[in-house]
GROMACS .gro file of C-alpha atoms in nm:
model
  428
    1UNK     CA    1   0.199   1.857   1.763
    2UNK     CA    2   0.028   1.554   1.830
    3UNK     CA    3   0.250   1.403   2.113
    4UNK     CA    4   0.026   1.128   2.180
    5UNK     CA    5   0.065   0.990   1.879
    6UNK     CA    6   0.455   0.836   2.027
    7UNK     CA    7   0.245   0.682   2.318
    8UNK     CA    8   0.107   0.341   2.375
    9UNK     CA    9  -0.165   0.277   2.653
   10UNK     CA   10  -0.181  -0.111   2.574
   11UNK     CA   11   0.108  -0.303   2.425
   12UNK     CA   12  -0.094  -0.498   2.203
   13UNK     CA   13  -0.285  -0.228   1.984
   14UNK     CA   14  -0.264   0.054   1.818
   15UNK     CA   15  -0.312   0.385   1.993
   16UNK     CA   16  -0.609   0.567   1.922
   17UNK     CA   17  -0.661   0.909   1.838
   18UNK     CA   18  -1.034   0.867   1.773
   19UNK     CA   19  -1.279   1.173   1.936
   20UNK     CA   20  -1.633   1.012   1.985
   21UNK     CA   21  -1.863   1.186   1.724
   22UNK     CA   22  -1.635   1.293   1.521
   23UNK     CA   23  -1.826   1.307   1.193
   24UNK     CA   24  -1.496   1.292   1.003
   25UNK     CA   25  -1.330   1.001   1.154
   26UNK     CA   26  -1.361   0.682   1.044
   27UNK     CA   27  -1.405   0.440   1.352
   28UNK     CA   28  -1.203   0.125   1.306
   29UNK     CA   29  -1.021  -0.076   1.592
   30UNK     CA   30  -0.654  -0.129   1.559
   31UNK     CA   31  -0.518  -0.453   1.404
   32UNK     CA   32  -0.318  -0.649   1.667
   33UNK     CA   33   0.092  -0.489   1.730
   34UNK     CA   34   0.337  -0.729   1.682
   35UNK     CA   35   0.629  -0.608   1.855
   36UNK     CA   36   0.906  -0.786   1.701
   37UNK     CA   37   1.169  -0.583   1.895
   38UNK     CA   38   1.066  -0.693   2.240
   39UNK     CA   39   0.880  -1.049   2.189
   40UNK     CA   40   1.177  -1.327   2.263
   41UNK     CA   41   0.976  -1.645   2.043
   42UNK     CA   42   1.192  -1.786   1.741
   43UNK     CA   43   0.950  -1.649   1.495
   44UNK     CA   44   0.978  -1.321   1.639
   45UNK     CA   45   1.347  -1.289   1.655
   46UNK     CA   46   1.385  -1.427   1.364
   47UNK     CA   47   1.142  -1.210   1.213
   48UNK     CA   48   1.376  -0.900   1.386
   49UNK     CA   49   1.709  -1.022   1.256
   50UNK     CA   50   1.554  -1.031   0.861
   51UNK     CA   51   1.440  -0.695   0.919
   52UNK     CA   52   1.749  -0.559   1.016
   53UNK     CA   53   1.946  -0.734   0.775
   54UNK     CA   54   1.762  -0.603   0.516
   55UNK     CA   55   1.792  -0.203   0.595
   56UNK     CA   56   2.130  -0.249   0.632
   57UNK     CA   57   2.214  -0.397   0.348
   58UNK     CA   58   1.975  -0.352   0.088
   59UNK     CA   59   1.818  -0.013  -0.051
   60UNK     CA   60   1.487   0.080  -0.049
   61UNK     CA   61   1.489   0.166  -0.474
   62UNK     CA   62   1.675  -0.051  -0.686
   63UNK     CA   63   1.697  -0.163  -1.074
   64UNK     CA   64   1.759   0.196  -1.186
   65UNK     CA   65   1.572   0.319  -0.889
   66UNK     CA   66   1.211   0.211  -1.064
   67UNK     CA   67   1.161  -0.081  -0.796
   68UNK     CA   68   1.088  -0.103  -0.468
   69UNK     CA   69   1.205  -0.306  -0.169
   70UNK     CA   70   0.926  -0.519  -0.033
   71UNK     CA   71   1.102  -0.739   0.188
   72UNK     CA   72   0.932  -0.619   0.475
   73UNK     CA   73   0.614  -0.648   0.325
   74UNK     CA   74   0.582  -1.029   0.236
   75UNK     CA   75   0.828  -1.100   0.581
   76UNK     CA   76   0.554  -0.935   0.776
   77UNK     CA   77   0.286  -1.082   0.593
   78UNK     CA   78   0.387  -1.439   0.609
   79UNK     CA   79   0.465  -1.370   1.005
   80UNK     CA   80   0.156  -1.259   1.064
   81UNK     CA   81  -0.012  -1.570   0.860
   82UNK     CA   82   0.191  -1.797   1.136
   83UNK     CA   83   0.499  -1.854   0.886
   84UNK     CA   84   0.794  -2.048   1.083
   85UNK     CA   85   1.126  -1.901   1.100
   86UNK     CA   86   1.257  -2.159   0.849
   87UNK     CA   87   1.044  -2.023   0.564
   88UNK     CA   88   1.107  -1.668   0.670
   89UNK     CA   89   1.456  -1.718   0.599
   90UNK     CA   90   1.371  -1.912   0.300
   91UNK     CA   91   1.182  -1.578   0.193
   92UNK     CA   92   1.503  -1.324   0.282
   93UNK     CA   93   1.719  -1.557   0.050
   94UNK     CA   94   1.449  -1.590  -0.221
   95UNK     CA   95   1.401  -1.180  -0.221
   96UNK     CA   96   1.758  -1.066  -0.165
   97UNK     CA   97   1.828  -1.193  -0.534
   98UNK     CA   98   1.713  -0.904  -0.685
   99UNK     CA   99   1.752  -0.615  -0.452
  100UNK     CA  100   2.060  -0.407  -0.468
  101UNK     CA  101   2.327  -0.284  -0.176
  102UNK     CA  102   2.293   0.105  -0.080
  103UNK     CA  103   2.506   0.359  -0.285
  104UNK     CA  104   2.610   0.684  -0.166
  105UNK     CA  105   2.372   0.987  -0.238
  106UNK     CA  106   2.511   1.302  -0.425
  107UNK     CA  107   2.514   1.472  -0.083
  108UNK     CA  108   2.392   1.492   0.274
  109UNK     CA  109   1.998   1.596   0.379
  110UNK     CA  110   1.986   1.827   0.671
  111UNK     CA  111   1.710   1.945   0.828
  112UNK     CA  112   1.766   2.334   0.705
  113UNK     CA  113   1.792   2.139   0.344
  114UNK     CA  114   1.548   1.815   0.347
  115UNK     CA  115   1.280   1.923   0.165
  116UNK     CA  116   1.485   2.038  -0.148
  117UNK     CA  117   1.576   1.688  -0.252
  118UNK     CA  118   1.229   1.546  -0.251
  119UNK     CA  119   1.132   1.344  -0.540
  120UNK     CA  120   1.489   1.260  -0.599
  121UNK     CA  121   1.566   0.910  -0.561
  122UNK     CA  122   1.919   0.922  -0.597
  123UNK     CA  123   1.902   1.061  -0.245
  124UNK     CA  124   1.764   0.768  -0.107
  125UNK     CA  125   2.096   0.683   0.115
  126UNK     CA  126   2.095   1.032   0.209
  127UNK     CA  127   1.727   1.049   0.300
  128UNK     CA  128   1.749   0.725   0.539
  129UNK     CA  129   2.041   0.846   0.691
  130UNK     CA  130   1.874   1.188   0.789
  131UNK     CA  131   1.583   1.018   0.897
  132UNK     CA  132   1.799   0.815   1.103
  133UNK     CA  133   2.020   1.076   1.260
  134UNK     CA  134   1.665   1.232   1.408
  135UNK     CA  135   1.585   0.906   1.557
  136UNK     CA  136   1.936   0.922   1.715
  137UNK     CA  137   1.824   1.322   1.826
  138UNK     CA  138   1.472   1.197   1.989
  139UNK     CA  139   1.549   0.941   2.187
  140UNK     CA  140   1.540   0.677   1.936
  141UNK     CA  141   1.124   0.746   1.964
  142UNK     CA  142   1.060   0.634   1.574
  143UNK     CA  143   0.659   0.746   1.643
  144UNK     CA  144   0.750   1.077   1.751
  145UNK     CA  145   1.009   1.073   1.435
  146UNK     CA  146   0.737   0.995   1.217
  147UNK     CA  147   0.489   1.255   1.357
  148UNK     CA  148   0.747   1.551   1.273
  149UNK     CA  149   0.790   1.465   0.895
  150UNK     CA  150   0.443   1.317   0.796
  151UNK     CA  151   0.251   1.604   0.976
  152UNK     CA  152   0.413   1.929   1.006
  153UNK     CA  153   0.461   2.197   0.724
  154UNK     CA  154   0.204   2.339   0.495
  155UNK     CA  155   0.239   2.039   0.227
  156UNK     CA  156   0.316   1.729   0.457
  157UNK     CA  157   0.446   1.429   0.354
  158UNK     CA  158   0.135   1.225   0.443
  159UNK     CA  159  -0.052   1.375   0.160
  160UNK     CA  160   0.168   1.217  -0.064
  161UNK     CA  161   0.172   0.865   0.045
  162UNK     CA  162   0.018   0.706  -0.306
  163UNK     CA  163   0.354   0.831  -0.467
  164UNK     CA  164   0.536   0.496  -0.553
  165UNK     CA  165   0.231   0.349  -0.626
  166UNK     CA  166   0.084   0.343  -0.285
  167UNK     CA  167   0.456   0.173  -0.168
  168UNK     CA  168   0.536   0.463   0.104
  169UNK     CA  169   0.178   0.369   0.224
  170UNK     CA  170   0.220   0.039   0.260
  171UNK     CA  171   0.540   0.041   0.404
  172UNK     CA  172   0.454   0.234   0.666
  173UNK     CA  173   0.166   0.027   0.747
  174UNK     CA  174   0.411  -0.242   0.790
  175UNK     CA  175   0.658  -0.005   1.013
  176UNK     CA  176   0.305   0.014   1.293
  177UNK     CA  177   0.178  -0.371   1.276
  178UNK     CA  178   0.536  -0.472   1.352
  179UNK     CA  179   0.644  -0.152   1.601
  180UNK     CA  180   0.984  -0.186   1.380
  181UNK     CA  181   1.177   0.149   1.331
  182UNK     CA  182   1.358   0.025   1.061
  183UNK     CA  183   1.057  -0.004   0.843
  184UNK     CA  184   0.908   0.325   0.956
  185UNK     CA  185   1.281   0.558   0.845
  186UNK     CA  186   1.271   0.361   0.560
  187UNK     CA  187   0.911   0.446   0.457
  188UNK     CA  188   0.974   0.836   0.543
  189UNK     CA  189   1.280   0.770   0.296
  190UNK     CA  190   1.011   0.612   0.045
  191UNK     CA  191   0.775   0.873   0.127
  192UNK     CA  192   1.091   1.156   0.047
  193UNK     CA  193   1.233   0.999  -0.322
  194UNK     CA  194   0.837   0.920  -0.452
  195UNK     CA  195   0.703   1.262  -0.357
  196UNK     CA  196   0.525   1.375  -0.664
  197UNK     CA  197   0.304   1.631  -0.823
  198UNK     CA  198   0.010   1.416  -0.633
  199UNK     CA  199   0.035   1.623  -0.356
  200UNK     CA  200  -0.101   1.880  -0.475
  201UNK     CA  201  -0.464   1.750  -0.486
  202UNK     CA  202  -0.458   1.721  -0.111
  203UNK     CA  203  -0.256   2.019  -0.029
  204UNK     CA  204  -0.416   2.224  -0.216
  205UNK     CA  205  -0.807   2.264  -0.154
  206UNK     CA  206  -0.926   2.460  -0.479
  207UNK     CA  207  -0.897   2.078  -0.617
  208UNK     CA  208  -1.186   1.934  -0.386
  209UNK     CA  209  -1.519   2.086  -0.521
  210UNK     CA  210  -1.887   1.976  -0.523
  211UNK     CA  211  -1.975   1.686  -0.763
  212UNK     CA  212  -2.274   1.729  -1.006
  213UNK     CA  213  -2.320   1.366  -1.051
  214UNK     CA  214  -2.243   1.250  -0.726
  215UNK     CA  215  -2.243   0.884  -0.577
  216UNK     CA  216  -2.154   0.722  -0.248
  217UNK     CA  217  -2.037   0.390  -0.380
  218UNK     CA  218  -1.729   0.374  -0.498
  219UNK     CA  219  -1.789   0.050  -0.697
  220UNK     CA  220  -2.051   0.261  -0.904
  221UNK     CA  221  -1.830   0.507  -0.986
  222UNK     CA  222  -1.570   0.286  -1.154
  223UNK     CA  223  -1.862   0.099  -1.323
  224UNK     CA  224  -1.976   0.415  -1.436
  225UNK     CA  225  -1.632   0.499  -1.576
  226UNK     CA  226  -1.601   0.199  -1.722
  227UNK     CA  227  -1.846   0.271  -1.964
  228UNK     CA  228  -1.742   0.695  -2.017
  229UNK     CA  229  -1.703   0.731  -2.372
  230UNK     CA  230  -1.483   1.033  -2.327
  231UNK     CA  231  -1.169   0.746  -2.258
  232UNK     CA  232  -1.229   0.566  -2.543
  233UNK     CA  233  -0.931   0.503  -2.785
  234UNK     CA  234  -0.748   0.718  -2.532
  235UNK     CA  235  -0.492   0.404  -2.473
  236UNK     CA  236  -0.356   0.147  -2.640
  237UNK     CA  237  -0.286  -0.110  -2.411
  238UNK     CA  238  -0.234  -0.165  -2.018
  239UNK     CA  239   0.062  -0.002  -1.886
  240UNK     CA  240   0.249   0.161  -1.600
  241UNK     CA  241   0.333   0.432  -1.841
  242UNK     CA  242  -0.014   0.567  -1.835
  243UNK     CA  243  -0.025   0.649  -1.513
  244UNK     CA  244   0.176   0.996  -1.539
  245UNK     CA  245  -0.029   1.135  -1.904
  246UNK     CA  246  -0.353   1.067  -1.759
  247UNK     CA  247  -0.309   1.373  -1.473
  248UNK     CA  248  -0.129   1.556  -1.731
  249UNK     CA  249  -0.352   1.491  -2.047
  250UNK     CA  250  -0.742   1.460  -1.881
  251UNK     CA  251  -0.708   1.582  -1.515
  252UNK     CA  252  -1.019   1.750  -1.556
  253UNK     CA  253  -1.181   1.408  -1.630
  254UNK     CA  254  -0.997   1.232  -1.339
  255UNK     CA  255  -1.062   1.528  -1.110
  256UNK     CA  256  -1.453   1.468  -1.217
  257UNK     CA  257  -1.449   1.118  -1.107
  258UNK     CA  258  -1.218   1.171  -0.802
  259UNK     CA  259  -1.497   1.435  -0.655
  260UNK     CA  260  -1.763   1.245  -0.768
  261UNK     CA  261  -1.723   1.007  -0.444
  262UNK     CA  262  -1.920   1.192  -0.205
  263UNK     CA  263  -1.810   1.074   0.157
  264UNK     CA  264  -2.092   1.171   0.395
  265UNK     CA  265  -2.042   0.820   0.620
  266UNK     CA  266  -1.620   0.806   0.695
  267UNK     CA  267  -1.694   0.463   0.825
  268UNK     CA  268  -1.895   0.296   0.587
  269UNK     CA  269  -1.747   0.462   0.317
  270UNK     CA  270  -1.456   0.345   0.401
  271UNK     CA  271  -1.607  -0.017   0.431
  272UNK     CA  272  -1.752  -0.007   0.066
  273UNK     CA  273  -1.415   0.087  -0.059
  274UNK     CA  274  -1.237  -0.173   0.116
  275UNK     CA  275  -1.502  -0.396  -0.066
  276UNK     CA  276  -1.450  -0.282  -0.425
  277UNK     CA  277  -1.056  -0.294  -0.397
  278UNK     CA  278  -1.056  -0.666  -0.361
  279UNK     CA  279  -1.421  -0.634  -0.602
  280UNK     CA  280  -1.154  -0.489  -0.858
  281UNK     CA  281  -0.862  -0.677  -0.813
  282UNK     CA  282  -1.032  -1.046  -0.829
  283UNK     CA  283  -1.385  -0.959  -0.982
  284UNK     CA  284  -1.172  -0.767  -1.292
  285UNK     CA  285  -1.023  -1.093  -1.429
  286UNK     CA  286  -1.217  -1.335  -1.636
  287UNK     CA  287  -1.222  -1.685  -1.508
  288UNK     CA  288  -0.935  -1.821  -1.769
  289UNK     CA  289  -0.842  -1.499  -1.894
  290UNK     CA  290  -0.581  -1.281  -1.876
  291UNK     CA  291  -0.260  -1.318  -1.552
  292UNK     CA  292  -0.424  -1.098  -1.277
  293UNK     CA  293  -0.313  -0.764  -1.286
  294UNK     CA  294  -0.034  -0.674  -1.105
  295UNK     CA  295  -0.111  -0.263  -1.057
  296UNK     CA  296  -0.443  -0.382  -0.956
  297UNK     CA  297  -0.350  -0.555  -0.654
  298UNK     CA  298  -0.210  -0.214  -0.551
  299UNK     CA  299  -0.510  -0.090  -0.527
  300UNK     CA  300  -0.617  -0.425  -0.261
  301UNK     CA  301  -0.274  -0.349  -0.073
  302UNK     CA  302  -0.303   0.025  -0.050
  303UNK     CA  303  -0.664  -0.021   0.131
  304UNK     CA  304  -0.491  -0.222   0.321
  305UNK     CA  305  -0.258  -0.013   0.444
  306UNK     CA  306  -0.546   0.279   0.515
  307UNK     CA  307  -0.722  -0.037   0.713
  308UNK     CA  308  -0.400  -0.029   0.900
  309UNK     CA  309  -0.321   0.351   0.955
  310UNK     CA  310  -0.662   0.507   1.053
  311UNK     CA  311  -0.713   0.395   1.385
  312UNK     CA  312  -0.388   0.595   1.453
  313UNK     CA  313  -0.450   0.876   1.235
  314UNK     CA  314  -0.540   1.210   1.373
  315UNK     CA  315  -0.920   1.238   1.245
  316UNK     CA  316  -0.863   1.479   1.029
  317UNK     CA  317  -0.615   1.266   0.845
  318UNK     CA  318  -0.901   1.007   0.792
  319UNK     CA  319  -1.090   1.118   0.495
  320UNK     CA  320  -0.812   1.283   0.268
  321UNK     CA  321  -0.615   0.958   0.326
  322UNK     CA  322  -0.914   0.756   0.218
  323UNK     CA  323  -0.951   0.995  -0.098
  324UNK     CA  324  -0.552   0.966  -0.129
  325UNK     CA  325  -0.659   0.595  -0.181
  326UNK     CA  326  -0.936   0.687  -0.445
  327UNK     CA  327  -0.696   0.892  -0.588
  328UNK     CA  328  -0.440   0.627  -0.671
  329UNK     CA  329  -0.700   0.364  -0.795
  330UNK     CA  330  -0.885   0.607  -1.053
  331UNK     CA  331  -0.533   0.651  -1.168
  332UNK     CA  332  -0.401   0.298  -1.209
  333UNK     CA  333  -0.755   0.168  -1.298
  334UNK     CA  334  -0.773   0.386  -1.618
  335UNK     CA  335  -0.388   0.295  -1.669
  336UNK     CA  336  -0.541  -0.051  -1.694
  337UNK     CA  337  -0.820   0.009  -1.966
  338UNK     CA  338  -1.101   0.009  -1.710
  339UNK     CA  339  -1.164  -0.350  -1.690
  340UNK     CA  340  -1.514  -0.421  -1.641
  341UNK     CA  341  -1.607  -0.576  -1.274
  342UNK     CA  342  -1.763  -0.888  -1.287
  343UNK     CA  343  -1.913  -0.952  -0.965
  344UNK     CA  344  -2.070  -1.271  -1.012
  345UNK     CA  345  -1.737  -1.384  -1.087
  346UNK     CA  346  -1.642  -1.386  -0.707
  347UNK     CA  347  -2.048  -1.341  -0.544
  348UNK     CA  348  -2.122  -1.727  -0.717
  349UNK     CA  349  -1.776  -1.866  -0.666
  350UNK     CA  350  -1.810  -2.267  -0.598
  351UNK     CA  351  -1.561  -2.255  -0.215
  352UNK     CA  352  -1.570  -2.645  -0.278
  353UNK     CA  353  -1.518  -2.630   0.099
  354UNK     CA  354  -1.258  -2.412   0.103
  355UNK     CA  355  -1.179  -2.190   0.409
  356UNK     CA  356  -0.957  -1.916   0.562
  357UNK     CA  357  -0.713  -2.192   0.671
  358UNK     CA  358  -0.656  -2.364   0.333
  359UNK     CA  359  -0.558  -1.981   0.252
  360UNK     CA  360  -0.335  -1.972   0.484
  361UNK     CA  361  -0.165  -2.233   0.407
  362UNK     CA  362  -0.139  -2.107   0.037
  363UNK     CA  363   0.005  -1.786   0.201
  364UNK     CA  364   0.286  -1.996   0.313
  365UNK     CA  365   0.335  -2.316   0.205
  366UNK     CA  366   0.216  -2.321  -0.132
  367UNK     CA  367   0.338  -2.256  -0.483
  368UNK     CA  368   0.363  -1.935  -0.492
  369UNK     CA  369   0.441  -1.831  -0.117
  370UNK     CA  370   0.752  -1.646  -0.204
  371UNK     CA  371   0.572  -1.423  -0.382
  372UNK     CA  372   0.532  -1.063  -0.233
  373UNK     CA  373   0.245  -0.940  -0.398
  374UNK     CA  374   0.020  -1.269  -0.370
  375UNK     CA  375   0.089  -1.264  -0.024
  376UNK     CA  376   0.006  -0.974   0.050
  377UNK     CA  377  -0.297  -0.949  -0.148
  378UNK     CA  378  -0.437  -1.294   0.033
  379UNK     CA  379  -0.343  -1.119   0.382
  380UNK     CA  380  -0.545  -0.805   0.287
  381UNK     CA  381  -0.856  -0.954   0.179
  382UNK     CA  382  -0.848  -1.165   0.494
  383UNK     CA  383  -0.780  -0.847   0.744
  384UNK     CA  384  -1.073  -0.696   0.575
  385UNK     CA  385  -1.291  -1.012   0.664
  386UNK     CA  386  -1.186  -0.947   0.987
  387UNK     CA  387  -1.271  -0.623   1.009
  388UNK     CA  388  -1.596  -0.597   0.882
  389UNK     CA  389  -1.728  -0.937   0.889
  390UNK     CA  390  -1.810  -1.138   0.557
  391UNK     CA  391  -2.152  -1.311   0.624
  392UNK     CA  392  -2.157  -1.341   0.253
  393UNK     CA  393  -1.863  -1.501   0.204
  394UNK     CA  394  -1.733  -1.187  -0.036
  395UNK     CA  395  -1.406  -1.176   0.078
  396UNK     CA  396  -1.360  -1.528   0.167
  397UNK     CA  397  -1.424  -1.609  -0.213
  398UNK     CA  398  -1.259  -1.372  -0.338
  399UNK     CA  399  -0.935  -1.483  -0.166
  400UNK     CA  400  -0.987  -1.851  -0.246
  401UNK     CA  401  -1.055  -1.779  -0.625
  402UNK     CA  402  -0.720  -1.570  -0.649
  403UNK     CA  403  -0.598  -1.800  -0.397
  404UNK     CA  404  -0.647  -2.087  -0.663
  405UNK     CA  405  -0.667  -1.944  -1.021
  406UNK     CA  406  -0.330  -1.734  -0.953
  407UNK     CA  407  -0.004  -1.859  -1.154
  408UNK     CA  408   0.173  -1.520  -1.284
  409UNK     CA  409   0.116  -1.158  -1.339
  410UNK     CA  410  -0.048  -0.948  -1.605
  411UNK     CA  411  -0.149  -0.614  -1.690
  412UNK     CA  412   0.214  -0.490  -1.836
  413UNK     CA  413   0.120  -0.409  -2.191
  414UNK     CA  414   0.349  -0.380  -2.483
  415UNK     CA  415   0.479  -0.031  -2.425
  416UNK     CA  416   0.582  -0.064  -2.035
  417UNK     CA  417   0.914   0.040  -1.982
  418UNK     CA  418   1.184  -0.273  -2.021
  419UNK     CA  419   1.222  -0.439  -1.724
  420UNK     CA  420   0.877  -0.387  -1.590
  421UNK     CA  421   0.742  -0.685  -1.699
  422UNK     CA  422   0.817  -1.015  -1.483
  423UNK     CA  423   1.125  -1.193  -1.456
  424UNK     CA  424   1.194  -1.552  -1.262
  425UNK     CA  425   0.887  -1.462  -1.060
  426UNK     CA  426   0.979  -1.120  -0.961
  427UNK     CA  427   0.842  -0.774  -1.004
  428UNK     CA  428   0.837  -0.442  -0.958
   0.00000   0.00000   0.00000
């Protein structure tokens, strides 16, 4: 199933798997490959070493298996904003801090046995080990690894790739821009110890029905649920911890709005929503207000990692993966209290002469370069420039304003679990 997808016909993109007028496919080129395990530059080997480092000593969940490892994420981010291998290494000893050395699972995965354990992050060890065994078993051929686990069986694991918040997506978006196998067994073991009740609302289909208030903006929607009544008084204050009661408590609600988005146009769908995830993240925070929120800029690096993925995708992968997306930000944005978008707040942003190289250089050489999450979010709003062109300056602004006005992150609330909120400049 799918072989092609463990094929490249040009070393430095993406293969496609894109039919011509395929209604259902949305038509993006490939980001650039940068294939860390063959390319012989400092940067790159450097880059390769960190990598590897990291999966062997650190594990993938850590601080009572809540958090995440994102190592890979803000070592392929800053390598791909031109970071020197100095400053990569500075960014392995500034991360390793907090993560935590692998422990031994309760038992072995097998491939009679794998899918029992799912959901079950004290299995992580055991899940990366599987994982890794089947590389060993196909030729060390990590594509064709990942093709067997994310596609086949009636509830794959690519319909659950928002589990985590969104962090198996992302990492595997990482595991393709670099070509690194590492990152890709540890985002099927990310993909195993999230998996979640989410899946459902791709798996099964009796969830997907016609919209009596329909709307192709995405944007629109969240504006228009912004102002629903029906989730007034419903929460207290901004929290992780409302992400779980609000499928159990209102799924009807959420199910309403998730619908709602009518996709008729894959591709410029798609392109509006990559617009309102960075509209949300920067256009959500009043100019001197509040830390931005740090669930929201989930939401920025999850499109992201779609960006990334599609052109790779079989096609009919594309939309449910784009409604995956959807999925996750309804969820965290009425976690967060439906902030209101302000667009004007980004649209009539003063650049002072401010371009795409001053944020670079805040990407990695500024205050808060060793952060994961600001990196990242400056990379995506850039890629997304790039992809779609930004003759208005959208995404240019809104990088610069986060760029500048960022010093922290928000959006914890009172009642998050201990822990969550941020400590010496790390989070979750």
């Amino acid at each position: 199933m799918f072989s092609s997808f463990s094929s490249f016909s040009n070393p430095f993109r993406l293969p496609r798997f894109l039919g011509s007028g395929n209604s259902a496919a949305v038509a993006v080129e490939s980001v650039e490959v940068h294939d860390v395990e063959i390319q012989h530059d400092k940067r790159a080997r450097t880059l390769k070493h960190l990598l590897r480092l990291n999966h062997v000593n650190n594990s993938i969940l850590y601080h009572n298996l809540e958090f995440d490892n994102h190592m890979p994420h803000i070592l392929g981010s800053a390598y791909l904003f031109n970071a020197e291998p100095e400053h990569l290494n500075n960014i392995y000893n500034e991360e390793s801090k907090e993560l935590e050395p692998w422990k031994d699972s309760p038992g072995e995965v097998s491939t009679y046995d794998w899918r029992d354990y799912l959901g079950d992050a004290r299995y992580q060890r055991a899940y990366v080990d599987f994982f890794e065994d089947e590389l060993v078993l196909n030729g060390y051929d990590w594509r064709k690894v990942l093709t067997t686990y994310l596609f086949n069986g009636k509830e794959p694991l690519i319909n659950n790739l928002i589990s985590g918040l969104g962090h198996p997506l992302i990492h595997l978006g990482y595991a393709y821009e670099l070509s690194s196998r590492d990152i890709a067994m540890e985002a099927l073991g990310m993909a195993a110890t999230s998996y979640n009740h989410l899946h459902k609302y791709l798996d099964d289909p009796s969830y997907t029905k016609p919209s009596s208030n329909p709307s192709t903006s995405p944007l629109e929607l969240l504006c228009r649920l912004q102002k629903d009544n029906r989730f007034e008084g419903v929460l207290r204050d901004p929290s992780p911890d409302n992400l779980e009661p609000r499928f159990q408590d209102h799924e009807a609600l959420m199910l309403e709005y998730w619908n709602a988005w009518q996709i008729s146009d894959p591709t410029q769908d798609f392109k509006a929503s990559q617009r309102t995830a960075a509209a949300l993240f920067v256009a959500s925070r009043k100019p001197g207000g509040a830390p931005y929120d740090f669930f929201l800029v989930h939401v920025l690096t999850t499109s992201h990692a779609v960006r990334i993925l599609l052109p790779l995708l079989p096609p009919k992968y594309h939309v449910p993966l784009v409604r995956q997306w959807w999925l996750l930000t309804l969820s965290v944005y009425i976690a967060q209290l439906r902030p209101e978008v302000m667009l004007s707040s980004v649209s009539d942003y003063d650049l002072k002469g401010r371009d795409w190289e001053w944020v670079n250089k805040q990407a990695v050489g500024a205050k808060h370069a060793l952060d994961a999450h600001y990196v990242k979010g400056l990379r995506a709003m850039k890629t997304a420039a790039q992809t779609w062109g930004d003759d208005d300056r959208f995404y240019l602004k809104a990088a610069v304003r986060f760029g500048n006005e960022f010093d922290g992150w928000g959006g914890f609330g009172l009642s998050s679990k201990e822990g969550l909120q941020p400590s010496n400049d790390k989070y979750a």
